[in-house]
Amino acid sequence: MKKQLSLLALALFSASGVFAGGFAFHDEVDISGTSVQKAYIEHSSVKNKAIGYNSVATQNISSNAGDVDISGKSKQTTMIKHSDVVNKAVGQESVAIQNLSSNNGDVDISGNSTQFTSVKHSHVGNYALGKHTRAVQSIASNTSCAACK
């Protein structure tokens, strides 16, 4: 049972883009119809870390990031129970970007957009540590992220 839940969680994370950390955005994503992104994490701990000069830590959970066109409805739900979500970039000129149930970048949605994030016992962190660093965090929000560039 535990193995099945792990595989389900892996599938959910993969679909939500949580493993996009540190990579450039894909050219473009086009979705015809409804887009549903859900991440339910029970006993919790989601971490994303990049260490070194000019490093980038990017964490997207139930989020659209980059150049995304959805011709329909968009529903993004993130529920993390006992909690601890961390995104960290350590080093000079590093960037930490964290998105939970968010649209970040050039995201066009022709239908309704619903974004919901629930974190229970909590600690959600986004850190950029070092000289000339930036930390950007979006939770259930929309941003073109001018500070991310």
JSON list of C-alpha atoms in Angstrom, two decimals, residues 5-141:
[
{"chain": "A", "resi": 5, "resn": "LEU", "atom": "CA", "xyz": [0.91, 5.75, -2.50]},
{"chain": "A", "resi": 6, "resn": "SER", "atom": "CA", "xyz": [4.52, 6.65, -3.31]},
{"chain": "A", "resi": 7, "resn": "LEU", "atom": "CA", "xyz": [3.92, 5.93, -6.99]},
{"chain": "A", "resi": 8, "resn": "LEU", "atom": "CA", "xyz": [0.74, 7.99, -6.92]},
{"chain": "A", "resi": 9, "resn": "ALA", "atom": "CA", "xyz": [2.59, 10.85, -5.27]},
{"chain": "A", "resi": 10, "resn": "LEU", "atom": "CA", "xyz": [5.37, 10.58, -7.85]},
{"chain": "A", "resi": 11, "resn": "ALA", "atom": "CA", "xyz": [2.82, 10.71, -10.66]},
{"chain": "A", "resi": 12, "resn": "LEU", "atom": "CA", "xyz": [1.14, 13.74, -9.08]},
{"chain": "A", "resi": 13, "resn": "PHE", "atom": "CA", "xyz": [4.47, 15.54, -8.63]},
{"chain": "A", "resi": 14, "resn": "SER", "atom": "CA", "xyz": [5.52, 14.76, -12.18]},
{"chain": "A", "resi": 15, "resn": "ALA", "atom": "CA", "xyz": [2.24, 16.06, -13.55]},
{"chain": "A", "resi": 16, "resn": "SER", "atom": "CA", "xyz": [2.44, 19.19, -11.44]},
{"chain": "A", "resi": 17, "resn": "GLY", "atom": "CA", "xyz": [5.95, 20.10, -12.52]},
{"chain": "A", "resi": 18, "resn": "VAL", "atom": "CA", "xyz": [7.58, 19.79, -9.12]},
{"chain": "A", "resi": 19, "resn": "PHE", "atom": "CA", "xyz": [10.65, 18.20, -10.72]},
{"chain": "A", "resi": 20, "resn": "ALA", "atom": "CA", "xyz": [11.26, 21.20, -12.96]},
{"chain": "A", "resi": 21, "resn": "GLY", "atom": "CA", "xyz": [13.78, 22.50, -10.45]},
{"chain": "A", "resi": 22, "resn": "GLY", "atom": "CA", "xyz": [16.77, 24.19, -11.99]},
{"chain": "A", "resi": 23, "resn": "PHE", "atom": "CA", "xyz": [15.81, 23.60, -15.61]},
{"chain": "A", "resi": 24, "resn": "ALA", "atom": "CA", "xyz": [14.71, 26.18, -18.15]},
{"chain": "A", "resi": 25, "resn": "PHE", "atom": "CA", "xyz": [11.03, 26.37, -18.95]},
{"chain": "A", "resi": 26, "resn": "HIS", "atom": "CA", "xyz": [9.85, 24.34, -21.90]},
{"chain": "A", "resi": 27, "resn": "ASP", "atom": "CA", "xyz": [9.14, 26.21, -25.10]},
{"chain": "A", "resi": 28, "resn": "GLU", "atom": "CA", "xyz": [5.35, 26.15, -24.83]},
{"chain": "A", "resi": 29, "resn": "VAL", "atom": "CA", "xyz": [2.54, 24.08, -23.35]},
{"chain": "A", "resi": 30, "resn": "ASP", "atom": "CA", "xyz": [-0.87, 24.05, -25.07]},
{"chain": "A", "resi": 31, "resn": "ILE", "atom": "CA", "xyz": [-3.83, 22.37, -23.37]},
{"chain": "A", "resi": 32, "resn": "SER", "atom": "CA", "xyz": [-7.13, 22.05, -25.22]},
{"chain": "A", "resi": 33, "resn": "GLY", "atom": "CA", "xyz": [-9.84, 21.60, -22.62]},
{"chain": "A", "resi": 34, "resn": "THR", "atom": "CA", "xyz": [-9.72, 21.54, -18.86]},
{"chain": "A", "resi": 35, "resn": "SER", "atom": "CA", "xyz": [-6.42, 21.51, -16.93]},
{"chain": "A", "resi": 36, "resn": "VAL", "atom": "CA", "xyz": [-6.55, 19.98, -13.45]},
{"chain": "A", "resi": 37, "resn": "GLN", "atom": "CA", "xyz": [-3.45, 19.93, -11.26]},
{"chain": "A", "resi": 38, "resn": "LYS", "atom": "CA", "xyz": [-3.61, 18.39, -7.79]},
{"chain": "A", "resi": 39, "resn": "ALA", "atom": "CA", "xyz": [-0.95, 17.64, -5.22]},
{"chain": "A", "resi": 40, "resn": "TYR", "atom": "CA", "xyz": [-1.97, 16.08, -1.90]},
{"chain": "A", "resi": 41, "resn": "ILE", "atom": "CA", "xyz": [0.95, 15.48, 0.42]},
{"chain": "A", "resi": 42, "resn": "GLU", "atom": "CA", "xyz": [-0.01, 13.93, 3.76]},
{"chain": "A", "resi": 43, "resn": "HIS", "atom": "CA", "xyz": [2.72, 13.73, 6.41]},
{"chain": "A", "resi": 44, "resn": "SER", "atom": "CA", "xyz": [4.74, 16.13, 4.30]},
{"chain": "A", "resi": 45, "resn": "SER", "atom": "CA", "xyz": [8.14, 17.46, 3.48]},
{"chain": "A", "resi": 46, "resn": "VAL", "atom": "CA", "xyz": [8.86, 18.80, 0.02]},
{"chain": "A", "resi": 47, "resn": "LYS", "atom": "CA", "xyz": [12.33, 20.24, -0.49]},
{"chain": "A", "resi": 48, "resn": "ASN", "atom": "CA", "xyz": [14.14, 21.76, -3.44]},
{"chain": "A", "resi": 49, "resn": "LYS", "atom": "CA", "xyz": [17.70, 23.02, -3.09]},
{"chain": "A", "resi": 50, "resn": "ALA", "atom": "CA", "xyz": [20.38, 24.46, -5.38]},
{"chain": "A", "resi": 51, "resn": "ILE", "atom": "CA", "xyz": [23.81, 25.29, -4.00]},
{"chain": "A", "resi": 52, "resn": "GLY", "atom": "CA", "xyz": [26.63, 27.14, -5.74]},
{"chain": "A", "resi": 53, "resn": "TYR", "atom": "CA", "xyz": [27.47, 30.32, -7.58]},
{"chain": "A", "resi": 54, "resn": "ASN", "atom": "CA", "xyz": [24.62, 31.53, -9.82]},
{"chain": "A", "resi": 55, "resn": "SER", "atom": "CA", "xyz": [22.43, 28.56, -8.85]},
{"chain": "A", "resi": 56, "resn": "VAL", "atom": "CA", "xyz": [18.68, 28.43, -9.45]},
{"chain": "A", "resi": 57, "resn": "ALA", "atom": "CA", "xyz": [16.18, 26.47, -7.36]},
{"chain": "A", "resi": 58, "resn": "THR", "atom": "CA", "xyz": [12.77, 26.29, -9.04]},
{"chain": "A", "resi": 59, "resn": "GLN", "atom": "CA", "xyz": [9.85, 24.51, -7.41]},
{"chain": "A", "resi": 60, "resn": "ASN", "atom": "CA", "xyz": [6.41, 24.27, -9.02]},
{"chain": "A", "resi": 61, "resn": "ILE", "atom": "CA", "xyz": [3.64, 22.40, -7.26]},
{"chain": "A", "resi": 62, "resn": "SER", "atom": "CA", "xyz": [0.23, 22.37, -8.96]},
{"chain": "A", "resi": 63, "resn": "SER", "atom": "CA", "xyz": [1.42, 25.32, -11.02]},
{"chain": "A", "resi": 64, "resn": "ASN", "atom": "CA", "xyz": [1.68, 26.54, -14.58]},
{"chain": "A", "resi": 65, "resn": "ALA", "atom": "CA", "xyz": [5.05, 28.08, -15.37]},
{"chain": "A", "resi": 66, "resn": "GLY", "atom": "CA", "xyz": [6.48, 29.50, -18.56]},
{"chain": "A", "resi": 67, "resn": "ASP", "atom": "CA", "xyz": [4.53, 29.90, -21.79]},
{"chain": "A", "resi": 68, "resn": "VAL", "atom": "CA", "xyz": [1.24, 28.04, -21.16]},
{"chain": "A", "resi": 69, "resn": "ASP", "atom": "CA", "xyz": [-2.03, 28.30, -23.10]},
{"chain": "A", "resi": 70, "resn": "ILE", "atom": "CA", "xyz": [-5.15, 26.61, -21.69]},
{"chain": "A", "resi": 71, "resn": "SER", "atom": "CA", "xyz": [-8.27, 26.79, -23.85]},
{"chain": "A", "resi": 72, "resn": "GLY", "atom": "CA", "xyz": [-10.69, 25.88, -21.09]},
{"chain": "A", "resi": 73, "resn": "LYS", "atom": "CA", "xyz": [-10.85, 25.85, -17.31]},
{"chain": "A", "resi": 74, "resn": "SER", "atom": "CA", "xyz": [-7.85, 25.62, -15.01]},
{"chain": "A", "resi": 75, "resn": "LYS", "atom": "CA", "xyz": [-8.03, 24.20, -11.50]},
{"chain": "A", "resi": 76, "resn": "GLN", "atom": "CA", "xyz": [-4.96, 24.06, -9.28]},
{"chain": "A", "resi": 77, "resn": "THR", "atom": "CA", "xyz": [-5.12, 22.49, -5.83]},
{"chain": "A", "resi": 78, "resn": "THR", "atom": "CA", "xyz": [-2.31, 21.93, -3.34]},
{"chain": "A", "resi": 79, "resn": "MET", "atom": "CA", "xyz": [-2.98, 20.43, 0.08]},
{"chain": "A", "resi": 80, "resn": "ILE", "atom": "CA", "xyz": [-0.06, 19.65, 2.39]},
{"chain": "A", "resi": 81, "resn": "LYS", "atom": "CA", "xyz": [-0.98, 18.33, 5.82]},
{"chain": "A", "resi": 82, "resn": "HIS", "atom": "CA", "xyz": [1.60, 18.13, 8.62]},
{"chain": "A", "resi": 83, "resn": "SER", "atom": "CA", "xyz": [3.78, 20.35, 6.45]},
{"chain": "A", "resi": 84, "resn": "ASP", "atom": "CA", "xyz": [7.27, 21.65, 5.72]},
{"chain": "A", "resi": 85, "resn": "VAL", "atom": "CA", "xyz": [7.80, 22.93, 2.20]},
{"chain": "A", "resi": 86, "resn": "VAL", "atom": "CA", "xyz": [11.22, 24.45, 1.53]},
{"chain": "A", "resi": 87, "resn": "ASN", "atom": "CA", "xyz": [12.80, 25.96, -1.58]},
{"chain": "A", "resi": 88, "resn": "LYS", "atom": "CA", "xyz": [16.37, 27.18, -1.19]},
{"chain": "A", "resi": 89, "resn": "ALA", "atom": "CA", "xyz": [19.15, 28.64, -3.35]},
{"chain": "A", "resi": 90, "resn": "VAL", "atom": "CA", "xyz": [22.49, 29.16, -1.65]},
{"chain": "A", "resi": 91, "resn": "GLY", "atom": "CA", "xyz": [25.38, 31.02, -3.25]},
{"chain": "A", "resi": 92, "resn": "GLN", "atom": "CA", "xyz": [26.30, 34.34, -4.77]},
{"chain": "A", "resi": 93, "resn": "GLU", "atom": "CA", "xyz": [23.80, 35.55, -7.40]},
{"chain": "A", "resi": 94, "resn": "SER", "atom": "CA", "xyz": [21.45, 32.63, -6.74]},
{"chain": "A", "resi": 95, "resn": "VAL", "atom": "CA", "xyz": [17.70, 32.59, -7.30]},
{"chain": "A", "resi": 96, "resn": "ALA", "atom": "CA", "xyz": [15.00, 30.66, -5.44]},
{"chain": "A", "resi": 97, "resn": "ILE", "atom": "CA", "xyz": [11.58, 30.50, -7.11]},
{"chain": "A", "resi": 98, "resn": "GLN", "atom": "CA", "xyz": [8.65, 28.69, -5.49]},
{"chain": "A", "resi": 99, "resn": "ASN", "atom": "CA", "xyz": [5.13, 28.37, -6.89]},
{"chain": "A", "resi": 100, "resn": "LEU", "atom": "CA", "xyz": [2.25, 26.59, -5.17]},
{"chain": "A", "resi": 101, "resn": "SER", "atom": "CA", "xyz": [-1.09, 26.53, -7.04]},
{"chain": "A", "resi": 102, "resn": "SER", "atom": "CA", "xyz": [0.12, 29.48, -9.09]},
{"chain": "A", "resi": 103, "resn": "ASN", "atom": "CA", "xyz": [0.47, 30.77, -12.63]},
{"chain": "A", "resi": 104, "resn": "ASN", "atom": "CA", "xyz": [3.92, 32.16, -13.29]},
{"chain": "A", "resi": 105, "resn": "GLY", "atom": "CA", "xyz": [5.03, 33.59, -16.60]},
{"chain": "A", "resi": 106, "resn": "ASP", "atom": "CA", "xyz": [3.05, 33.96, -19.81]},
{"chain": "A", "resi": 107, "resn": "VAL", "atom": "CA", "xyz": [-0.02, 31.91, -18.86]},
{"chain": "A", "resi": 108, "resn": "ASP", "atom": "CA", "xyz": [-3.25, 32.38, -20.84]},
{"chain": "A", "resi": 109, "resn": "ILE", "atom": "CA", "xyz": [-6.47, 30.73, -19.62]},
{"chain": "A", "resi": 110, "resn": "SER", "atom": "CA", "xyz": [-9.63, 31.24, -21.67]},
{"chain": "A", "resi": 111, "resn": "GLY", "atom": "CA", "xyz": [-11.98, 29.81, -19.02]},
{"chain": "A", "resi": 112, "resn": "ASN", "atom": "CA", "xyz": [-12.33, 30.08, -15.25]},
{"chain": "A", "resi": 113, "resn": "SER", "atom": "CA", "xyz": [-9.21, 29.75, -13.12]},
{"chain": "A", "resi": 114, "resn": "THR", "atom": "CA", "xyz": [-9.41, 28.35, -9.58]},
{"chain": "A", "resi": 115, "resn": "GLN", "atom": "CA", "xyz": [-6.36, 28.23, -7.32]},
{"chain": "A", "resi": 116, "resn": "PHE", "atom": "CA", "xyz": [-6.38, 26.73, -3.83]},
{"chain": "A", "resi": 117, "resn": "THR", "atom": "CA", "xyz": [-3.54, 26.04, -1.40]},
{"chain": "A", "resi": 118, "resn": "SER", "atom": "CA", "xyz": [-3.94, 24.60, 2.08]},
{"chain": "A", "resi": 119, "resn": "VAL", "atom": "CA", "xyz": [-0.99, 23.96, 4.39]},
{"chain": "A", "resi": 120, "resn": "LYS", "atom": "CA", "xyz": [-1.96, 22.65, 7.83]},
{"chain": "A", "resi": 121, "resn": "HIS", "atom": "CA", "xyz": [0.58, 22.54, 10.70]},
{"chain": "A", "resi": 122, "resn": "SER", "atom": "CA", "xyz": [2.87, 24.56, 8.48]},
{"chain": "A", "resi": 123, "resn": "HIS", "atom": "CA", "xyz": [6.24, 25.92, 7.59]},
{"chain": "A", "resi": 124, "resn": "VAL", "atom": "CA", "xyz": [6.51, 27.11, 4.03]},
{"chain": "A", "resi": 125, "resn": "GLY", "atom": "CA", "xyz": [9.87, 28.66, 3.27]},
{"chain": "A", "resi": 126, "resn": "ASN", "atom": "CA", "xyz": [11.56, 30.21, 0.28]},
{"chain": "A", "resi": 127, "resn": "TYR", "atom": "CA", "xyz": [15.18, 31.30, 0.78]},
{"chain": "A", "resi": 128, "resn": "ALA", "atom": "CA", "xyz": [17.94, 32.78, -1.31]},
{"chain": "A", "resi": 129, "resn": "LEU", "atom": "CA", "xyz": [21.12, 33.08, 0.73]},
{"chain": "A", "resi": 130, "resn": "GLY", "atom": "CA", "xyz": [24.20, 34.92, -0.50]},
{"chain": "A", "resi": 131, "resn": "LYS", "atom": "CA", "xyz": [25.34, 38.10, -2.18]},
{"chain": "A", "resi": 132, "resn": "HIS", "atom": "CA", "xyz": [22.98, 39.47, -4.89]},
{"chain": "A", "resi": 133, "resn": "THR", "atom": "CA", "xyz": [20.36, 36.73, -4.41]},
{"chain": "A", "resi": 134, "resn": "ARG", "atom": "CA", "xyz": [16.61, 36.77, -5.11]},
{"chain": "A", "resi": 135, "resn": "ALA", "atom": "CA", "xyz": [13.77, 34.78, -3.59]},
{"chain": "A", "resi": 136, "resn": "VAL", "atom": "CA", "xyz": [10.36, 34.74, -5.29]},
{"chain": "A", "resi": 137, "resn": "GLN", "atom": "CA", "xyz": [7.40, 32.89, -3.81]},
{"chain": "A", "resi": 138, "resn": "SER", "atom": "CA", "xyz": [3.89, 32.56, -5.24]},
{"chain": "A", "resi": 139, "resn": "ILE", "atom": "CA", "xyz": [1.10, 30.77, -3.40]},
{"chain": "A", "resi": 140, "resn": "ALA", "atom": "CA", "xyz": [-2.34, 30.55, -5.07]},
{"chain": "A", "resi": 141, "resn": "SER", "atom": "CA", "xyz": [-1.49, 33.58, -7.18]}
]
